[in-house]
Coordinates of C-alpha atoms in Angstrom, one line a residue:
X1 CA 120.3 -172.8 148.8
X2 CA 121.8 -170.2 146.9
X3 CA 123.3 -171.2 143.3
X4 CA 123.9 -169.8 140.4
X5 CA 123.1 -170.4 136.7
X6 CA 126.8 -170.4 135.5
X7 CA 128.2 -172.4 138.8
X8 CA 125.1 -175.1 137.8
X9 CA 127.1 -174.6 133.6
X10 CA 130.2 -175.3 134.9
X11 CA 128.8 -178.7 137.1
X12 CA 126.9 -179.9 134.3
X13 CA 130.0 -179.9 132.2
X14 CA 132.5 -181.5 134.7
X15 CA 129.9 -183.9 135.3
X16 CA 129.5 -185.0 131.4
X17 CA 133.5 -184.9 130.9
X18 CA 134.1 -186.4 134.4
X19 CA 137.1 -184.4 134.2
X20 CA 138.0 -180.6 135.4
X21 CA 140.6 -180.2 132.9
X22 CA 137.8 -181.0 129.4
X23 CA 135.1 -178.7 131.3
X24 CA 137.5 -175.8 131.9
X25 CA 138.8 -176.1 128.2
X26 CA 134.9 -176.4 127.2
X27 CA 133.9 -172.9 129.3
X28 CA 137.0 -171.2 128.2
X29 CA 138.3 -171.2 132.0
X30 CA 141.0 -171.7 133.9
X31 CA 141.3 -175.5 135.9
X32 CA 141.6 -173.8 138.8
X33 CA 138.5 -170.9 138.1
X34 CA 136.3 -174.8 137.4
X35 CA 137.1 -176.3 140.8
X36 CA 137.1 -173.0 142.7
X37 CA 133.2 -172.5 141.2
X38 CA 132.7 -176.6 142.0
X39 CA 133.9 -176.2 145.6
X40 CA 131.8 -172.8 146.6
X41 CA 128.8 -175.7 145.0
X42 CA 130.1 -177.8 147.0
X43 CA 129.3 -175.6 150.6
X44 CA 125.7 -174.6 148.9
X45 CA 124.7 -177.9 148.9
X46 CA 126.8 -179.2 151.9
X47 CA 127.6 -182.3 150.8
X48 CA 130.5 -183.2 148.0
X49 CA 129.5 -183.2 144.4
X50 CA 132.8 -185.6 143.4
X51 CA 134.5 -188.2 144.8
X52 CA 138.5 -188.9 143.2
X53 CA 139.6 -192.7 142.9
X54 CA 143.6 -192.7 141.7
X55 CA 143.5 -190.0 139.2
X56 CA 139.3 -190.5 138.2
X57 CA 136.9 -188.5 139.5
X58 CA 132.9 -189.8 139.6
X59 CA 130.0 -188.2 140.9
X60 CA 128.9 -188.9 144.1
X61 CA 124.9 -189.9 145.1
X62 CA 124.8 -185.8 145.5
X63 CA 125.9 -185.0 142.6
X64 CA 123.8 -187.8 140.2
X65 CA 121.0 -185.7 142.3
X66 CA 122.0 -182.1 141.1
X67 CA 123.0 -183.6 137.7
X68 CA 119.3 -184.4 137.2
X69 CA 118.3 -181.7 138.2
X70 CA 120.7 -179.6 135.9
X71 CA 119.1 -181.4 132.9
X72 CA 115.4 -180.8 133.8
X73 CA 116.2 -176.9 134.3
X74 CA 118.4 -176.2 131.2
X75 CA 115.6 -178.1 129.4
X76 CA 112.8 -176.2 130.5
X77 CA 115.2 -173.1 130.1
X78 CA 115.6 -174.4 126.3
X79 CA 111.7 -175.3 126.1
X80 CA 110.8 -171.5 127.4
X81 CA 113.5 -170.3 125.0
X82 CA 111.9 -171.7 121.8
X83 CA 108.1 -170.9 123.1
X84 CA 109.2 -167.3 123.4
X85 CA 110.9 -167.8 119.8
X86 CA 107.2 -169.4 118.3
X87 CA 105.5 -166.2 120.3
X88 CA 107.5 -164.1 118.3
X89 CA 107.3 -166.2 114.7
X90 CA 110.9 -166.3 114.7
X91 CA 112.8 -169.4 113.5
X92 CA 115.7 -169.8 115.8
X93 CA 117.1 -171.9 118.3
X94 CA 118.6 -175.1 118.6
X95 CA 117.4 -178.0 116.5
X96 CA 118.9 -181.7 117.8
X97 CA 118.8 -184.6 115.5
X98 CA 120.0 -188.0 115.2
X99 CA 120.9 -189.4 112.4
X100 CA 122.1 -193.2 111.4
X101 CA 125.4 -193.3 109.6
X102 CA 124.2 -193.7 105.9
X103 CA 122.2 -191.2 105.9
X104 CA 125.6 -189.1 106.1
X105 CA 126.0 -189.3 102.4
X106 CA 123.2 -187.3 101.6
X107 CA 122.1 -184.7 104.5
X108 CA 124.7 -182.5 105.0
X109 CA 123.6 -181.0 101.4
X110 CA 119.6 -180.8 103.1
X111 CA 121.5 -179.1 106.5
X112 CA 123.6 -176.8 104.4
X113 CA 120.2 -175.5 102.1
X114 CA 117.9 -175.4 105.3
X115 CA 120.8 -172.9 107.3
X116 CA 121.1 -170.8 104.2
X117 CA 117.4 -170.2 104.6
X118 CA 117.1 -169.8 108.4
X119 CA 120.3 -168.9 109.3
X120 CA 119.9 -168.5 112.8
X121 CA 119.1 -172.2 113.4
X122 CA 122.2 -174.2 115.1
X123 CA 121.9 -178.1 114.6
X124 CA 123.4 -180.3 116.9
X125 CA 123.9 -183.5 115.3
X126 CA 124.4 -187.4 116.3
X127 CA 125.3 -189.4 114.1
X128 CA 125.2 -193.1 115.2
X129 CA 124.6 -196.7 114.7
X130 CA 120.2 -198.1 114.1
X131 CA 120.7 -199.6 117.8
X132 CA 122.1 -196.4 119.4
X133 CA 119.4 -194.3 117.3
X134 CA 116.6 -196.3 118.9
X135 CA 117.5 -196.0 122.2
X136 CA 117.7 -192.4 121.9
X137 CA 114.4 -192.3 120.6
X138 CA 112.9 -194.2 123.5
X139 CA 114.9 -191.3 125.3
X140 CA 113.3 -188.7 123.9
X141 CA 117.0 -187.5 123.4
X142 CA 116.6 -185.6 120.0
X143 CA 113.8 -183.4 118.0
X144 CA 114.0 -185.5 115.2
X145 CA 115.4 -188.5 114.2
X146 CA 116.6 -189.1 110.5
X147 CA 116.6 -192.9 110.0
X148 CA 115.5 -196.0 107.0
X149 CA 113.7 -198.6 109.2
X150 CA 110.6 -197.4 111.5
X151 CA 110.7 -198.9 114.7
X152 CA 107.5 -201.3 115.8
X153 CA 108.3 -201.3 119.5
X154 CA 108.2 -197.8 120.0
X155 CA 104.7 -195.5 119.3
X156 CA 106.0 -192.9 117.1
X157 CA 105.4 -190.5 113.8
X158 CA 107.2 -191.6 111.0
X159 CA 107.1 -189.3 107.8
X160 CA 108.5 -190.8 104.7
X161 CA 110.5 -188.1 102.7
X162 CA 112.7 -189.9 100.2
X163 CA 113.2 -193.1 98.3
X164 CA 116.7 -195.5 99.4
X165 CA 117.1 -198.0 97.1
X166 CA 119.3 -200.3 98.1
X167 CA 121.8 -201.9 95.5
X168 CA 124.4 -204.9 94.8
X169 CA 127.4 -203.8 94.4
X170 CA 131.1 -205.5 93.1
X171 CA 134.6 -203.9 91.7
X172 CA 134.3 -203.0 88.0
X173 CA 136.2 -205.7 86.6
X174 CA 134.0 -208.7 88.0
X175 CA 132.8 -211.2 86.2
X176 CA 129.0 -210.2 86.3
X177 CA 129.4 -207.0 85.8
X178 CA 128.3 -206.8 82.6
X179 CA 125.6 -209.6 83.3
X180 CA 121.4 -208.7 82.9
X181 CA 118.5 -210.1 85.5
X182 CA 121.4 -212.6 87.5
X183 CA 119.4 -214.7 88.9
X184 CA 119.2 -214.7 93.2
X185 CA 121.0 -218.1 93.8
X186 CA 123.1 -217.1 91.2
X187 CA 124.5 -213.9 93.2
X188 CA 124.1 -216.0 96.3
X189 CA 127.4 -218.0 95.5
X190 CA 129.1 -214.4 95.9
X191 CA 130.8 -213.8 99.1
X192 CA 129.2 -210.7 100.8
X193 CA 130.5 -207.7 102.6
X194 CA 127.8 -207.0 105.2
X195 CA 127.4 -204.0 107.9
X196 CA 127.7 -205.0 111.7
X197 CA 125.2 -206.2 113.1
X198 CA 121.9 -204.2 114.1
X199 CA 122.6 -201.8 111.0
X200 CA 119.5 -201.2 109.0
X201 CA 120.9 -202.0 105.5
X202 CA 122.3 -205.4 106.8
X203 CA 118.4 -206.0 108.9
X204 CA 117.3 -205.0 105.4
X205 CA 119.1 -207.5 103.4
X206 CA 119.0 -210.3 105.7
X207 CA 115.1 -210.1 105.6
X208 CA 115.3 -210.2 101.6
X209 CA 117.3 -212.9 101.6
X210 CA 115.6 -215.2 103.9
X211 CA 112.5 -214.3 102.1
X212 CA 113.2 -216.0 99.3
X213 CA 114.7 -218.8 101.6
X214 CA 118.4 -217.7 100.1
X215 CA 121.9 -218.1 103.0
X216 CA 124.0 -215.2 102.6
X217 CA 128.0 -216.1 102.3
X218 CA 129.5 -213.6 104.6
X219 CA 133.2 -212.5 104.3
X220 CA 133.8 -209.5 106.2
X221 CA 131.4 -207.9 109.1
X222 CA 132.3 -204.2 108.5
X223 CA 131.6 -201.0 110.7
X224 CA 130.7 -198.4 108.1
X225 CA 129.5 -198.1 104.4
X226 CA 133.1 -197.0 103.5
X227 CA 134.8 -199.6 104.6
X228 CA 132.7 -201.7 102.6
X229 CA 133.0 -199.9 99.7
X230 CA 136.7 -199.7 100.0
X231 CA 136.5 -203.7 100.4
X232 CA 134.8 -204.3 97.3
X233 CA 136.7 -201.9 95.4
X234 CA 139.7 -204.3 96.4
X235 CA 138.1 -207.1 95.4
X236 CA 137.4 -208.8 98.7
X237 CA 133.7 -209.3 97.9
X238 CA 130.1 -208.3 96.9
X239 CA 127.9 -206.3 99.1
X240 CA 124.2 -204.5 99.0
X241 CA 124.1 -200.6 100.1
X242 CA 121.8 -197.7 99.9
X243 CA 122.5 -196.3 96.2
X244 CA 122.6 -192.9 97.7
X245 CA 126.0 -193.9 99.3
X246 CA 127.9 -194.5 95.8
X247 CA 127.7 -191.5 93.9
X248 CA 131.4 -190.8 93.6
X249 CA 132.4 -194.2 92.8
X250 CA 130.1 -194.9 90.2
X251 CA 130.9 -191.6 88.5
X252 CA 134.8 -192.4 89.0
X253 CA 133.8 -196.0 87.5
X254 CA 135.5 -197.8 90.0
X255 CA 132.0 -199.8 91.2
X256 CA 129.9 -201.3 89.6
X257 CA 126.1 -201.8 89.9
X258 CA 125.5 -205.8 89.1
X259 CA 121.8 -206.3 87.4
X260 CA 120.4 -208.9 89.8
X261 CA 116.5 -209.7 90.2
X262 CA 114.7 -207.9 92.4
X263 CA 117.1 -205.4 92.9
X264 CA 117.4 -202.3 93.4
X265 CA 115.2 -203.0 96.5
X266 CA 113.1 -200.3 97.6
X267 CA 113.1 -198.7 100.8
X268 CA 112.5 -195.4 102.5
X269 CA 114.2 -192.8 104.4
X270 CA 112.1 -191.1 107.4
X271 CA 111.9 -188.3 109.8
X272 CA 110.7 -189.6 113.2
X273 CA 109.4 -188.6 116.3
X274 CA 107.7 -190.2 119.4
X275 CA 104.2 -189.3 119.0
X276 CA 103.6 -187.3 122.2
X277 CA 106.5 -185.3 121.8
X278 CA 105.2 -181.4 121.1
X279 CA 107.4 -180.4 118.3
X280 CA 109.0 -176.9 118.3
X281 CA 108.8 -174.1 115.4
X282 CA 112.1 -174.9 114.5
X283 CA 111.4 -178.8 114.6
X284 CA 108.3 -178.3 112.9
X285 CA 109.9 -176.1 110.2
X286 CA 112.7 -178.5 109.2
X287 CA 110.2 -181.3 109.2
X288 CA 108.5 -179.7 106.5
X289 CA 111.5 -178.5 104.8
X290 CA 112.2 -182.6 104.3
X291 CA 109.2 -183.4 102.7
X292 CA 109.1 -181.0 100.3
X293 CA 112.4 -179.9 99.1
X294 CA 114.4 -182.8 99.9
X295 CA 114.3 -184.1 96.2
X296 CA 115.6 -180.7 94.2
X297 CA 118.3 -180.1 96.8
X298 CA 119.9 -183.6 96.3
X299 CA 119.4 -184.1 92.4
X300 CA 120.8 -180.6 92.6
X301 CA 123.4 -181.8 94.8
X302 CA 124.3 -184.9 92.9
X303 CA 124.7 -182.9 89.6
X304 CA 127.3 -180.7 91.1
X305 CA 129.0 -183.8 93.1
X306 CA 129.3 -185.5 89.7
X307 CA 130.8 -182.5 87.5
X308 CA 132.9 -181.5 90.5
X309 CA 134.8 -185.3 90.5
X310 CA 134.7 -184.4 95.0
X311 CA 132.7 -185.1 98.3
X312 CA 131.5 -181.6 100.0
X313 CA 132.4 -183.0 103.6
X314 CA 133.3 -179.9 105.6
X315 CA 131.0 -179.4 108.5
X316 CA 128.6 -176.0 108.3
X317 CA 129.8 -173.8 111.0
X318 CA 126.0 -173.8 112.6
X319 CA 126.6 -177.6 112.6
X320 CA 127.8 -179.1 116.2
X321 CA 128.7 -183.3 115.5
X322 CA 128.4 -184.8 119.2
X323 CA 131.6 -186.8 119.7

C-alpha cells in the first residue's frame, strides 16, 4: 500500500471537518487539489474512505479504520519529535492543555510570561466546561490539564499551584453591602446566580451549602462567569465566584464583595495529569513554571490590570484556542 504523509494530512483533516471545502481552506488548497489527493487514497486502499448522504459526507467503516490509524502515527510522529527535542535539551514543540473556563481570567498572563521565556513553545489550548475537562482527561487528550476540583474517579497527579478563593458577590448598591460577618441563613434568603450544572464553582458551593444543611434560592442557571457577573451587576441576584474572576469590576466599583461567615472559601487551582502519562520536556518545563512563578506573574499582572482600568484578552500568536 503506498501512501503518503501529506495524502494521510489532508484525510485526517477532511475526516475532522467532515467537509472538503473546511479541510481545503485548513491546508491552504484548492477543493478540487483535497478530493483529487482523497480519491488517489481512495485506489491505495481500494475501498472508499467517504460515503455522501444529501449534501453530508461521513466516513465510511474504511475510513473510521485509516482515521485511527492517522492518530496513532502523527502521535508517535509528535512523541519522536519531542524525544529528539529532550535529546537535544531544547524546549520546543507543542504543548496541549485544557483548561476549565474560569481559569481563563487569570492564565493567559502565565501563557504570555512562559512564551516570552521559551519562545519556541506553541500551546494549543481547550478551554471547556469541568465535565468535558474530565472526559478528556480519561482520554488522555491533553499534556496537562489546568483545573479547581481533582477528580476521585480517575488515578491522576494533581499539583496544587495557586490559592482560588471563592467569594459572594452582589451589585454595589445592595443592601448588605456594607454589612460585617452576615450570618449564612441570613445570605441564604438571597436569590442566587449559579453556574450550569457540573461546573466546579457551582459543585463547590452546593457542597458548602449543604454542609451546613443551608437550601440555595436559585434564580438564574447561567453558562459562564460573565454572564453571571453581568446579572448581578443588573441586579438580578447574588452569586459565589472564584475572586480571581472580578478584578475589573471591583476596581471599577461596580461589585461588591458581601462580608458573609465562612467566606471567602478556600479552594485550589491544579495542574493535572494521569499518573502513567510520561510527561514531555516541554510538559515538564511549564509544570514547573506553575508552581514557582505563578504568584509574581499574576500579582504583577493584577497591578497593571488595575492601573490600566482594561482586560489584556488578545490571544498570543503561539496560542492556538480549539474551536
Amino acid at each position: 500500500m503506498n501512501m503518503t504523509l501529506r495524502q494521510l494530512t489532508l484525510f485526517k483533516s477532511v475526516a475532522e471537518h467532515l467537509s472538503f471545502t473546511r479541510a481545503a481552506v485548513e491546508m491552504c488548497l484548492t477543493q478540487p487539489a483535497v478530493s483529487i489527493q482523497i480519491k488517489q487514497l481512495e485506489s491505495h486502499v481500494g475501498m472508499p474512505l467517504f460515503e455522501q448522504i444529501g449534501k453530508r459526507i461521513f466516513l465510511t467503516d474504511a475510513g473510521r479504520e485509516l482515521y485511527a490509524a492517522c492518530q496513532d502515527i502523527f502521535s508517535r510522529i509528535e512523541t519522536l519529535d519531542m524525544s529528539l527535542n529532550e535529546l537535544q535539551g531544547s524546549i520546543k514543540g507543542r504543548l496541549k492543555l485544557a483548561v476549565v473556563t474560569t481559569a481563563t481570567y487569570f492564565t493567559p498572563h502565565l501563557f504570555s510570561r512562559f512564551l516570552r521565556q521559551y519562545p519556541d513553545v506553541n500551546i494549543r489550548l481547550n478551554v471547556t466546561n469541568r465535565n468535558s475537562i474530565l472526559e478528556r482527561l480519561a482520554n488522555n487528550e491533553d499534556d496537562l490539564v489546568i483545573m479547581g476540583q481533582v477528580p476521585e474517579h480517575l488515578n491522576v497527579q494533581a499539583h496544587q499551584f495557586l490559592e482560588n478563593p471563592l467569594v459572594v458577590l452582589a451589585p454595589a448598591n445592595h443592601p448588605l453591602a456594607n454589612e460585617r460577618n452576615i450570618p449564612l441563613s441570613r445570605i441564604a434568603q438571597e436569590t442566587f446566580l449559579v453556574r450550569e450544572l457540573g461546573s466546579g464553582t457551582r459543585l463547590a458551593m452546593e457542597r458548602y451549602f449543604d454542609g451546613v444543611e443551608l437550601g440555595l434560592k436559585v434564580g438564574m442557571e447561567l453558562g459562564s462567569s460573565e454572564a453571571i457577573k453581568q446579572g448581578v451587576i443588573a441586579g438580578l441576584g447574588i452569586s459565589v465566584l472564584s475572586r480571581h474572576t472580578l478584578t475589573l469590576e471591583l476596581a471599577a466599583g461596580i461589585i461588591k464583595l458581601l462580608d458573609v461567615e465562612g467566606f471567602p472559601q478556600m479552594r485550589y487551582w491544579y495542574i493535572v495529569h494521569l499518573s502513567e502519562k510520561k510527561l514531555s520536556l516541554v510538559a515538564r518545563t511549564f509544570l514547573e513554571f506553575l508552581i514557582t512563578r505563578t504568584r509574581d506573574v499574576l500579582t504583577e499582572a493584577e497591578k497593571t490590570l488595575v492601573e490600566a482600568g482594561m482586560h489584556i484578552n488578545e490571544p498570543h500568536p503561539h496560542i492556538m484556542i480549539a474551536k
